[in-house]
Each structure stands twice: as C-alpha cells, then as structure tokens.
Amino acid sequence: MWNKVQETVQFLKDKGIVNIDYGIILGTGLGNFTDNVNIIQTIPYSDIPHFPTSTVSGHHGELVYGKVGDKIVLAMRGRFHYYEGWTIQQTIFPVRVMKFLGIDNLIVSNASGGVNAQFKVGDIMVITDHINMIPEHPLHGANDERFGPRFVDMHEAYNKKMIAHLDSIAQKQNIKTQKGVYLALQGPTFETPAEYGMVRRLGADAVGMSTVPEVIVAKHMSMNCMGISVITDLGLEGIVEEVSHEDVKKAAKLAETAMGVLVSEFIKTY
Ligand code: HPA
C-alpha cells in the first residue's frame, strides 16, 4: 500500500496537483458540486496509477482540481464502494493519496435512507457520528505506522469545529439542516423494513453504504473530517416505501443546489 500511494502521489504532483486546502468525496447525485469549482484540471481515474474505476451510475470517475473562492480543492467525482467488489483497501486508497498530497481537511458526502421520523426526503443531514457495520475493516491487518497508529481514537470522527462553522453557514444562507448518526451497511440491497428498524434501534438516524471506511482511514492519518448526507428515502416504522437507485438520484438532485451553496460557502470561509 505505502509504495502504491507514493507512486500515485508523485504522479499527481507531477501534474501540478499541489497546495490543496480541501479533499472532497462526492456521493450519489452530488457530482454536480463541481459546478461550484473553478476547474483547473480534471483527471480521469483510468489515467491514475493504482486507482480503481467507479462502476456505479450517478458516480463519474474523475478527480477535479480547482478553486472555490481562493481555496484549492481536490474533489473525487465518484467514489468506490465495498459492494462493487473492491477490497476495502481499494475503496479507501484515494484517501491515503489525499493525505500524502498534503490534505488535512476532508469533506465527504453521500445519499442515505432516513430512519428518524423527524426527517423528510431531500433533507440535508450533517453527520455527527457513525456506526461501522461494513464487514471488512479498512485497518484490518498489519499496521503501517507511516500512515498512523495501530489503535485509532474515534471520539470526534466528525470535527466539531467544522460542524459549528457549517451550522453558521446554514443559518446565514437560510438552509435547513438536520444532524444525526450515519450507520454504514455493506449493501447493495436497500434495507428490509426489519433492517431499517434495526438501524434505528442501534442508535442511527440514517443508513447508507459508504463514507465510514473513508472517515476511519482519514482519522488514522489525523485528518479532520466533515460528513454531509442527503436523505433520499425513508425507512420508518410502519412506512417503509419502495426505493430504487433512480429515486435516490432524483431525491439527491433536490438537495444539490443547497448542498453546493453550503459546501462552497464553508470552504470559502472556514
Ligand atoms: N439504504 C442504504 N443506502 C442508501 C439508502 C438506503 O435507504 N438510500 C440511499 N442510500
């Protein structure tokens, strides 16, 4: 892993991908966030050594390097999910690369199913904590101390200062946000009514299939993380409705403009 990361980092540095303030991972339907980016360079994953290639519709496969205000960002348009068949190590590879490109702040977005009765489809949930139920742990196996310690503190996986600043932006922009715990399952099936019920009883507000491995690895390398989830469907006691990937993409679209404003204003002012 170490050598591969260094090779990929060198490849990107040679292309001028340097001095980055924020790494961003764009989830389902949020790929258009890059409309808020003054793009300097786009690099398809297929050109990048050791990068997997995204296989899910709604997920492009490219790195976008550019400016938001006077900050420099590197955004992943399209991420790698465990359910696609990648090993958990492959899914988190880009986060390792981001760290060694000098990135200390990571913003992650996703789509999720809401299990909190206060939530509505299209709501934006700021992730305050997570529960990891993806069966393979990204730090399983021998630890490479060059990345981080064997045992990783997770008491503040989602940076409180970043959340407070995002709150102030939301208030200023008159954008309503929810807060909650995100639980990650392997997927690719959406949950059965009984499973949505389980997710709720375990203490979560939303369920999805991504983000948690990336945040674990980011914390392993002492990065600051902020996570934002768009609630694209609801799995509430007694009213679990049919959901498809098309529904998820459509609902994510509803929140896209607000998400774009939130994240870009955050980046400009944090
Ligand atoms: N469950 C899991 N993942 C999801 C969902 C869901 O209901 N909605 C969007 N991603």
Coordinates of C-alpha atoms and ligand atoms in Angstrom, one line a residue:
M1 CA 0.0 0.0 0.0
W2 CA 2.7 2.5 1.0
N3 CA 4.6 2.3 -2.3
K4 CA 1.5 2.4 -4.4
V5 CA 0.3 5.5 -2.5
Q6 CA 3.6 7.2 -3.0
E7 CA 3.7 6.4 -6.7
T8 CA 0.2 7.8 -7.2
V9 CA 1.0 10.9 -5.2
Q10 CA 4.1 11.5 -7.3
F11 CA 2.1 11.1 -10.5
L12 CA -0.4 13.7 -9.3
K13 CA 2.2 16.1 -8.0
D14 CA 4.0 15.9 -11.4
K15 CA 0.7 17.0 -13.0
G16 CA 0.6 20.1 -10.7
I17 CA -1.9 18.8 -8.1
V18 CA -0.4 20.6 -5.2
N19 CA -1.2 23.1 -2.3
I20 CA -4.7 21.6 -1.7
D21 CA -6.8 23.0 1.1
Y22 CA -9.7 20.5 1.0
G23 CA -10.3 17.0 -0.2
I24 CA -13.9 16.3 -1.2
I25 CA -15.6 13.0 -1.9
L26 CA -18.8 13.5 -3.8
G27 CA -21.5 10.9 -3.3
T28 CA -24.6 9.8 -5.3
G29 CA -26.1 12.6 -7.4
L30 CA -23.8 15.2 -5.9
G31 CA -21.3 15.1 -8.6
N32 CA -22.5 18.4 -9.9
F33 CA -21.0 20.1 -6.9
T34 CA -18.1 20.7 -9.3
D35 CA -20.2 23.4 -10.9
N36 CA -19.1 25.5 -7.9
V37 CA -15.5 24.8 -8.6
N38 CA -13.3 26.9 -10.9
I39 CA -11.8 23.9 -12.5
I40 CA -8.1 24.0 -13.2
Q41 CA -7.6 20.4 -14.2
T42 CA -9.7 17.1 -14.5
I43 CA -8.0 13.7 -14.3
P44 CA -10.0 10.5 -15.2
Y45 CA -9.4 7.7 -12.7
S46 CA -8.4 5.5 -15.6
D47 CA -5.3 7.7 -16.1
I48 CA -4.2 7.5 -12.5
P49 CA -1.9 4.7 -11.4
H50 CA -3.4 2.2 -8.9
F51 CA -6.8 4.0 -8.9
P52 CA -9.9 1.8 -9.2
T53 CA -12.6 2.9 -11.7
S54 CA -16.1 3.8 -10.5
T55 CA -18.8 1.4 -11.7
V56 CA -22.0 3.0 -10.4
S57 CA -24.3 5.2 -12.5
G58 CA -24.5 8.7 -10.9
H59 CA -20.9 8.4 -10.0
H60 CA -18.4 9.8 -12.5
G61 CA -14.9 8.7 -12.3
E62 CA -12.5 11.6 -12.2
L63 CA -10.5 13.9 -9.9
V64 CA -11.4 17.5 -10.2
Y65 CA -8.7 20.0 -9.1
G66 CA -9.7 23.7 -8.9
K67 CA -10.6 26.7 -6.8
V68 CA -13.5 27.6 -4.6
G69 CA -13.1 31.2 -3.7
D70 CA -9.4 31.4 -3.0
K71 CA -9.2 27.9 -1.6
I72 CA -7.8 25.0 -3.6
V73 CA -9.8 21.8 -3.7
L74 CA -9.4 18.3 -5.0
A75 CA -12.7 16.6 -5.5
M76 CA -13.4 12.9 -6.3
R77 CA -16.4 12.8 -8.7
G78 CA -17.3 9.2 -7.9
R79 CA -16.2 7.0 -5.1
F80 CA -15.5 3.3 -4.6
H81 CA -18.0 1.2 -2.6
Y82 CA -17.3 -2.1 -1.0
Y83 CA -20.4 -3.6 -2.6
E84 CA -18.9 -3.1 -6.1
G85 CA -16.4 -5.8 -5.3
W86 CA -13.4 -3.7 -4.4
T87 CA -11.5 -4.8 -1.4
I88 CA -11.9 -2.4 1.5
Q89 CA -8.3 -1.3 0.9
Q90 CA -9.1 -0.3 -2.7
T91 CA -12.2 1.7 -1.5
I92 CA -10.0 3.9 0.8
F93 CA -6.9 4.2 -1.5
P94 CA -7.8 7.7 -2.7
V95 CA -8.0 9.0 0.9
R96 CA -4.4 7.7 1.6
V97 CA -3.4 9.6 -1.6
M98 CA -5.1 12.8 -0.5
K99 CA -3.2 12.8 2.9
F100 CA 0.1 12.5 1.2
L101 CA -0.8 15.2 -1.3
G102 CA -0.8 17.3 1.9
I103 CA -4.6 17.4 2.5
D104 CA -5.6 17.7 6.2
N105 CA -9.3 18.5 5.7
L106 CA -11.7 16.1 4.2
I107 CA -15.4 16.7 3.2
V108 CA -17.4 13.6 2.5
S109 CA -20.9 13.5 1.1
N110 CA -23.4 10.7 0.5
A111 CA -27.0 9.7 0.0
S112 CA -28.7 7.8 2.7
G113 CA -32.0 6.4 3.9
G114 CA -33.5 8.3 6.9
V115 CA -34.8 6.3 9.9
N116 CA -35.5 9.3 12.1
A117 CA -39.2 10.2 12.0
Q118 CA -38.4 13.9 12.0
F119 CA -36.6 13.6 8.6
K120 CA -38.0 14.2 5.2
V121 CA -36.8 13.2 1.7
G122 CA -34.4 15.9 0.5
D123 CA -33.2 16.9 3.9
I124 CA -29.5 17.5 4.4
M125 CA -28.1 15.7 7.5
V126 CA -24.8 16.8 8.9
I127 CA -23.1 13.7 10.2
T128 CA -22.2 14.0 13.9
D129 CA -21.0 10.4 14.4
H130 CA -21.1 7.0 12.7
I131 CA -21.6 3.3 13.4
N132 CA -19.5 0.9 11.3
M133 CA -21.2 -2.3 10.2
I134 CA -19.4 -2.9 7.0
P135 CA -18.0 -6.4 7.5
E136 CA -14.4 -5.6 6.4
H137 CA -12.5 -3.0 8.5
P138 CA -10.1 -0.8 6.5
L139 CA -7.4 -1.0 9.2
H140 CA -7.6 -4.8 9.5
G141 CA -4.2 -6.4 9.3
A142 CA -0.7 -5.3 10.0
N143 CA -0.5 -1.6 10.8
D144 CA 1.9 0.6 8.8
E145 CA 3.0 3.3 11.3
R146 CA 3.9 5.6 8.5
F147 CA 0.1 6.1 7.9
G148 CA -0.9 6.2 11.6
P149 CA -1.1 4.3 14.9
R150 CA -2.4 0.8 15.5
F151 CA -5.3 1.9 17.7
V152 CA -7.1 5.0 16.4
D153 CA -9.1 7.4 18.6
M154 CA -12.5 8.0 17.2
H155 CA -14.1 10.2 19.9
E156 CA -14.5 13.0 17.4
A157 CA -14.6 11.3 14.0
Y158 CA -16.6 14.3 12.6
N159 CA -14.8 17.6 13.5
K160 CA -16.9 19.7 15.9
K161 CA -15.4 23.0 14.8
M162 CA -16.2 22.2 11.2
I163 CA -19.7 21.3 12.1
A164 CA -20.2 24.5 14.1
H165 CA -18.9 26.5 11.1
L166 CA -21.3 24.7 8.8
D167 CA -24.2 25.4 11.1
S168 CA -23.4 29.1 10.9
I169 CA -23.3 29.0 7.1
A170 CA -26.6 27.1 7.0
Q171 CA -28.1 29.8 9.2
K172 CA -26.8 32.6 7.2
Q173 CA -28.0 31.0 3.9
N174 CA -31.3 30.0 5.4
I175 CA -30.7 26.4 4.6
K176 CA -32.4 23.9 7.0
T177 CA -30.2 21.0 8.1
Q178 CA -30.6 18.0 10.3
K179 CA -28.0 16.3 12.4
G180 CA -27.5 12.7 13.0
V181 CA -25.7 9.4 13.2
Y182 CA -24.9 7.6 10.0
L183 CA -24.7 3.8 10.0
A184 CA -22.9 2.0 7.2
L185 CA -24.0 -1.4 5.9
Q186 CA -22.4 -3.3 3.1
G187 CA -25.3 -3.1 0.6
P188 CA -26.1 -3.2 -2.3
T189 CA -29.6 -4.1 -1.2
F190 CA -31.6 -1.4 0.4
E191 CA -32.8 -2.4 3.8
T192 CA -35.9 -4.5 4.6
P193 CA -38.4 -2.9 7.0
A194 CA -36.9 -5.1 9.8
E195 CA -33.4 -3.9 8.9
Y196 CA -34.4 -0.2 8.9
G197 CA -36.0 -0.9 12.3
M198 CA -32.7 -2.4 13.5
V199 CA -30.7 0.6 12.2
R200 CA -33.0 2.9 14.2
R201 CA -32.8 0.8 17.4
L202 CA -29.0 0.7 17.1
G203 CA -29.0 4.5 17.5
A204 CA -28.6 5.8 14.0
D205 CA -30.6 8.4 12.1
A206 CA -29.6 7.4 8.6
V207 CA -28.2 4.4 6.8
G208 CA -26.0 4.1 3.7
M209 CA -23.3 2.1 2.0
S210 CA -20.2 4.3 2.1
T211 CA -18.3 7.1 3.9
V212 CA -17.4 5.2 7.1
P213 CA -14.4 3.4 5.7
E214 CA -13.0 6.6 4.2
V215 CA -13.5 8.5 7.5
I216 CA -11.9 5.8 9.5
V217 CA -8.8 5.9 7.3
A218 CA -8.8 9.7 7.3
K219 CA -8.8 9.6 11.1
H220 CA -6.0 7.0 11.1
M221 CA -3.9 9.7 9.4
S222 CA -5.2 12.5 11.7
M223 CA -7.3 14.3 9.1
N224 CA -10.2 16.5 10.0
C225 CA -13.5 15.2 8.6
M226 CA -16.9 16.6 7.9
G227 CA -19.7 14.5 6.5
I228 CA -22.9 15.6 4.9
S229 CA -25.7 13.2 3.9
V230 CA -28.8 13.8 1.7
I231 CA -31.8 11.9 2.9
T232 CA -33.1 10.3 -0.3
D233 CA -35.7 7.9 1.1
L234 CA -37.2 7.0 4.4
G235 CA -37.3 3.7 6.3
L236 CA -39.7 4.5 9.1
E237 CA -41.5 2.1 11.4
G238 CA -44.7 1.0 9.5
I239 CA -44.0 3.1 6.4
V240 CA -41.0 1.7 4.5
E241 CA -41.7 2.6 0.9
E242 CA -40.3 1.0 -2.2
V243 CA -37.0 2.6 -3.2
S244 CA -34.8 2.4 -6.4
H245 CA -31.4 3.9 -7.3
E246 CA -33.3 6.2 -9.7
D247 CA -35.4 7.5 -6.7
V248 CA -32.2 8.0 -4.7
K249 CA -30.6 10.0 -7.6
K250 CA -33.7 12.1 -8.1
A251 CA -34.0 12.9 -4.4
A252 CA -30.3 13.8 -4.2
K253 CA -30.9 16.2 -7.1
L254 CA -33.4 18.1 -4.9
A255 CA -30.8 18.9 -2.4
E256 CA -28.0 19.5 -4.9
T257 CA -28.2 23.3 -5.1
A258 CA -28.4 23.8 -1.3
M259 CA -25.5 21.3 -0.8
G260 CA -23.5 23.2 -3.3
V261 CA -24.1 26.5 -1.5
L262 CA -23.4 25.0 1.9
V263 CA -20.2 23.3 1.0
S264 CA -18.8 26.1 -1.2
E265 CA -19.5 28.8 1.3
F266 CA -18.0 26.6 4.0
I267 CA -14.8 26.1 2.0
K268 CA -14.5 29.9 1.2
T269 CA -14.9 30.9 4.9
Y270 CA -13.6 28.2 7.2
Ligands
HPA1 N1 -30.2 2.5 2.5 C1 -29.0 2.3 2.2 N2 -28.3 3.1 1.4 C2 -29.0 4.2 0.9 C3 -30.3 4.4 1.1 C4 -31.0 3.5 2.0 O1 -32.2 3.6 2.2 N3 -30.7 5.5 0.4 C5 -29.6 5.9 -0.2 N4 -28.5 5.1 0.1

